[in-house]
mmCIF file of C-alpha atoms in Angstrom:
data_model
loop_
_atom_site.group_PDB
_atom_site.id
_atom_site.type_symbol
_atom_site.label_atom_id
_atom_site.label_comp_id
_atom_site.label_asym_id
_atom_site.label_seq_id
_atom_site.Cartn_x
_atom_site.Cartn_y
_atom_site.Cartn_z
ATOM 1 C CA UNK A 1 0.000 0.000 0.000
ATOM 2 C CA UNK A 2 1.283 3.451 -0.930
ATOM 3 C CA UNK A 3 2.218 6.056 1.644
ATOM 4 C CA UNK A 4 0.312 8.586 -0.472
ATOM 5 C CA UNK A 5 -3.443 9.004 -0.332
ATOM 6 C CA UNK A 6 -5.405 7.467 -3.212
ATOM 7 C CA UNK A 7 -5.908 10.914 -4.757
ATOM 8 C CA UNK A 8 -2.141 11.358 -5.110
ATOM 9 C CA UNK A 9 -1.453 7.749 -5.987
ATOM 10 C CA UNK A 10 -3.974 7.680 -8.855
ATOM 11 C CA UNK A 11 -2.843 10.972 -10.403
ATOM 12 C CA UNK A 12 -0.926 10.468 -13.645
ATOM 13 C CA UNK A 13 1.859 12.781 -14.808
ATOM 14 C CA UNK A 14 1.098 15.235 -17.617
ATOM 15 C CA UNK A 15 1.497 13.969 -21.145
ATOM 16 C CA UNK A 16 5.138 14.083 -22.338
ATOM 17 C CA UNK A 17 6.366 14.741 -18.805
ATOM 18 C CA UNK A 18 10.022 13.893 -18.239
ATOM 19 C CA UNK A 19 11.565 13.913 -14.806
ATOM 20 C CA UNK A 20 13.969 16.850 -14.437
ATOM 21 C CA UNK A 21 17.513 16.210 -13.264
ATOM 22 C CA UNK A 22 17.890 16.551 -9.496
ATOM 23 C CA UNK A 23 20.811 16.407 -7.156
ATOM 24 C CA UNK A 24 19.722 13.475 -4.977
ATOM 25 C CA UNK A 25 19.315 13.960 -1.246
ATOM 26 C CA UNK A 26 21.647 11.630 0.631
ATOM 27 C CA UNK A 27 20.589 12.232 4.267
ATOM 28 C CA UNK A 28 23.559 14.316 5.432
ATOM 29 C CA UNK A 29 22.652 17.610 3.757
ATOM 30 C CA UNK A 30 20.509 20.579 4.771
ATOM 31 C CA UNK A 31 16.879 19.533 4.121
ATOM 32 C CA UNK A 32 15.729 23.148 3.671
ATOM 33 C CA UNK A 33 18.332 23.736 0.972
ATOM 34 C CA UNK A 34 17.323 20.504 -0.755
ATOM 35 C CA UNK A 35 13.622 21.441 -0.695
ATOM 36 C CA UNK A 36 14.443 24.875 -2.110
ATOM 37 C CA UNK A 37 16.372 23.231 -4.954
ATOM 38 C CA UNK A 38 13.572 20.716 -5.547
ATOM 39 C CA UNK A 39 10.836 23.366 -5.591
ATOM 40 C CA UNK A 40 12.765 25.585 -7.994
ATOM 41 C CA UNK A 41 13.380 22.629 -10.319
ATOM 42 C CA UNK A 42 9.681 21.689 -10.244
ATOM 43 C CA UNK A 43 8.415 25.287 -10.571
ATOM 44 C CA UNK A 44 6.605 24.580 -13.845
ATOM 45 C CA UNK A 45 4.486 21.968 -12.059
ATOM 46 C CA UNK A 46 3.795 23.930 -8.867
ATOM 47 C CA UNK A 47 0.041 23.564 -9.360
ATOM 48 C CA UNK A 48 0.291 19.776 -9.589
ATOM 49 C CA UNK A 49 0.761 18.817 -5.945
ATOM 50 C CA UNK A 50 0.319 15.096 -6.605
ATOM 51 C CA UNK A 51 3.075 15.074 -9.217
ATOM 52 C CA UNK A 52 5.410 17.026 -6.952
ATOM 53 C CA UNK A 53 4.822 14.480 -4.169
ATOM 54 C CA UNK A 54 5.424 11.459 -6.368
ATOM 55 C CA UNK A 55 8.550 12.829 -8.042
ATOM 56 C CA UNK A 56 10.074 13.831 -4.695
ATOM 57 C CA UNK A 57 10.626 10.183 -3.815
ATOM 58 C CA UNK A 58 12.783 9.720 -6.908
ATOM 59 C CA UNK A 59 15.359 12.261 -5.711
ATOM 60 C CA UNK A 60 16.043 10.554 -2.385
ATOM 61 C CA UNK A 61 19.016 8.226 -2.154
ATOM 62 C CA UNK A 62 20.331 5.616 0.272
ATOM 63 C CA UNK A 63 19.100 5.952 3.848
ATOM 64 C CA UNK A 64 16.815 8.837 2.890
ATOM 65 C CA UNK A 65 15.054 6.527 0.408
ATOM 66 C CA UNK A 66 14.815 3.862 3.141
ATOM 67 C CA UNK A 67 13.318 6.397 5.556
ATOM 68 C CA UNK A 68 10.744 7.457 2.952
ATOM 69 C CA UNK A 69 9.446 3.896 2.677
ATOM 70 C CA UNK A 70 8.942 3.664 6.439
ATOM 71 C CA UNK A 71 6.197 6.310 6.367
ATOM 72 C CA UNK A 72 2.755 4.884 7.242
ATOM 73 C CA UNK A 73 0.455 3.923 4.352
ATOM 74 C CA UNK A 74 -1.750 6.732 3.050
ATOM 75 C CA UNK A 75 -0.176 9.195 5.493
ATOM 76 C CA UNK A 76 0.826 11.852 2.931
ATOM 77 C CA UNK A 77 -1.965 14.076 1.590
ATOM 78 C CA UNK A 78 0.062 16.982 0.158
ATOM 79 C CA UNK A 79 3.556 18.164 -0.632
ATOM 80 C CA UNK A 80 3.419 20.557 2.331
ATOM 81 C CA UNK A 81 2.843 17.549 4.580
ATOM 82 C CA UNK A 82 5.644 15.606 2.902
ATOM 83 C CA UNK A 83 7.976 18.612 3.263
ATOM 84 C CA UNK A 84 7.118 18.849 6.952
ATOM 85 C CA UNK A 85 7.885 15.193 7.758
ATOM 86 C CA UNK A 86 11.031 15.353 5.622
ATOM 87 C CA UNK A 87 12.450 18.440 7.353
ATOM 88 C CA UNK A 88 11.426 17.074 10.740
ATOM 89 C CA UNK A 89 13.301 13.831 10.062
ATOM 90 C CA UNK A 90 16.458 15.594 8.872
ATOM 91 C CA UNK A 91 16.324 18.745 11.009
ATOM 92 C CA UNK A 92 19.634 17.864 12.654
ATOM 93 C CA UNK A 93 21.314 18.432 9.265
ATOM 94 C CA UNK A 94 20.106 22.012 8.932
ATOM 95 C CA UNK A 95 22.779 24.610 8.355
ATOM 96 C CA UNK A 96 23.208 27.011 11.220
ATOM 97 C CA UNK A 97 22.226 30.444 9.986
ATOM 98 C CA UNK A 98 24.786 32.976 11.137
ATOM 99 C CA UNK A 99 24.106 36.647 11.702
ATOM 100 C CA UNK A 100 26.403 39.625 11.251
ATOM 101 C CA UNK A 101 27.219 39.417 14.975
ATOM 102 C CA UNK A 102 29.183 36.229 14.260
ATOM 103 C CA UNK A 103 31.908 38.419 12.768
ATOM 104 C CA UNK A 104 32.790 39.752 16.241
ATOM 105 C CA UNK A 105 34.201 36.317 17.062
ATOM 106 C CA UNK A 106 36.842 36.653 14.342
ATOM 107 C CA UNK A 107 40.044 38.074 15.749
ATOM 108 C CA UNK A 108 43.446 38.461 14.087
ATOM 109 C CA UNK A 109 45.893 36.013 15.588
ATOM 110 C CA UNK A 110 49.280 37.512 16.578
ATOM 111 C CA UNK A 111 51.173 35.334 14.085
ATOM 112 C CA UNK A 112 48.651 35.880 11.263
ATOM 113 C CA UNK A 113 49.414 38.267 8.410
ATOM 114 C CA UNK A 114 46.910 41.018 7.669
ATOM 115 C CA UNK A 115 46.324 39.389 4.270
ATOM 116 C CA UNK A 116 45.380 36.067 5.905
ATOM 117 C CA UNK A 117 43.147 37.820 8.448
ATOM 118 C CA UNK A 118 41.310 39.708 5.684
ATOM 119 C CA UNK A 119 40.931 36.498 3.677
ATOM 120 C CA UNK A 120 39.561 34.576 6.688
ATOM 121 C CA UNK A 121 37.239 37.452 7.644
ATOM 122 C CA UNK A 122 35.863 37.705 4.086
ATOM 123 C CA UNK A 123 35.267 33.938 3.962
ATOM 124 C CA UNK A 124 33.190 34.115 7.153
ATOM 125 C CA UNK A 125 31.326 37.206 5.941
ATOM 126 C CA UNK A 126 30.396 35.384 2.710
ATOM 127 C CA UNK A 127 28.544 32.749 4.774
ATOM 128 C CA UNK A 128 26.141 35.357 6.169
ATOM 129 C CA UNK A 129 23.066 36.143 4.099
ATOM 130 C CA UNK A 130 22.173 39.845 4.234
ATOM 131 C CA UNK A 131 25.259 40.787 6.200
ATOM 132 C CA UNK A 132 25.046 44.272 7.723
ATOM 133 C CA UNK A 133 27.914 46.407 6.381
ATOM 134 C CA UNK A 134 28.103 48.687 9.439
ATOM 135 C CA UNK A 135 28.483 45.691 11.746
ATOM 136 C CA UNK A 136 31.015 44.184 9.324
ATOM 137 C CA UNK A 137 33.202 47.295 9.485
ATOM 138 C CA UNK A 138 33.115 47.502 13.273
ATOM 139 C CA UNK A 139 33.713 43.758 13.691
ATOM 140 C CA UNK A 140 36.679 43.846 11.315
ATOM 141 C CA UNK A 141 38.255 46.772 13.159
ATOM 142 C CA UNK A 142 37.598 45.183 16.562
ATOM 143 C CA UNK A 143 39.309 41.984 15.398
ATOM 144 C CA UNK A 144 42.551 43.879 14.872
ATOM 145 C CA UNK A 145 45.008 44.482 17.714
ATOM 146 C CA UNK A 146 44.857 48.130 18.821
ATOM 147 C CA UNK A 147 48.578 48.533 18.064
ATOM 148 C CA UNK A 148 48.161 47.469 14.427
ATOM 149 C CA UNK A 149 48.581 50.452 12.024
ATOM 150 C CA UNK A 150 45.397 49.556 10.162
ATOM 151 C CA UNK A 151 43.400 49.778 13.399
ATOM 152 C CA UNK A 152 44.503 53.383 13.893
ATOM 153 C CA UNK A 153 43.778 54.236 10.279
ATOM 154 C CA UNK A 154 40.246 52.772 10.509
ATOM 155 C CA UNK A 155 39.572 54.733 13.716
ATOM 156 C CA UNK A 156 40.702 57.955 12.046
ATOM 157 C CA UNK A 157 38.588 57.361 8.944
ATOM 158 C CA UNK A 158 35.514 56.819 11.106
ATOM 159 C CA UNK A 159 35.624 60.380 12.428
#
């Protein structure tokens, strides 16, 4: 017996439908990111909830595919429901969303060159979606030792 309701199970794909190429979900990735990728790939079929449900199973791999088949029969009535149980199951794999405040934890090590500090700081900043530029500037300056020439220059430019 299918884990989908009869309404979903009995829905046929549109004529000439071909399954788009997906990056399969392997269980150790961020489920939110995977759902975002899946939804954007299936955007042309967003009004066909049954199709979206049925195709989702084809882009799971390994243990994620095994988990999918453990769902109770006729327990999935919509893609929103399927998305919920999927993200609930794999919530421990979610990426931790960092804020601009994270940058205050980045401090130039005494042995580190300014070039390496800038490179490391930029790499961390790139991980933050919608990073606040004012906080970035202050965090960068605060990560420098007060005796570093660049620190003094940044203080002077501020005024």
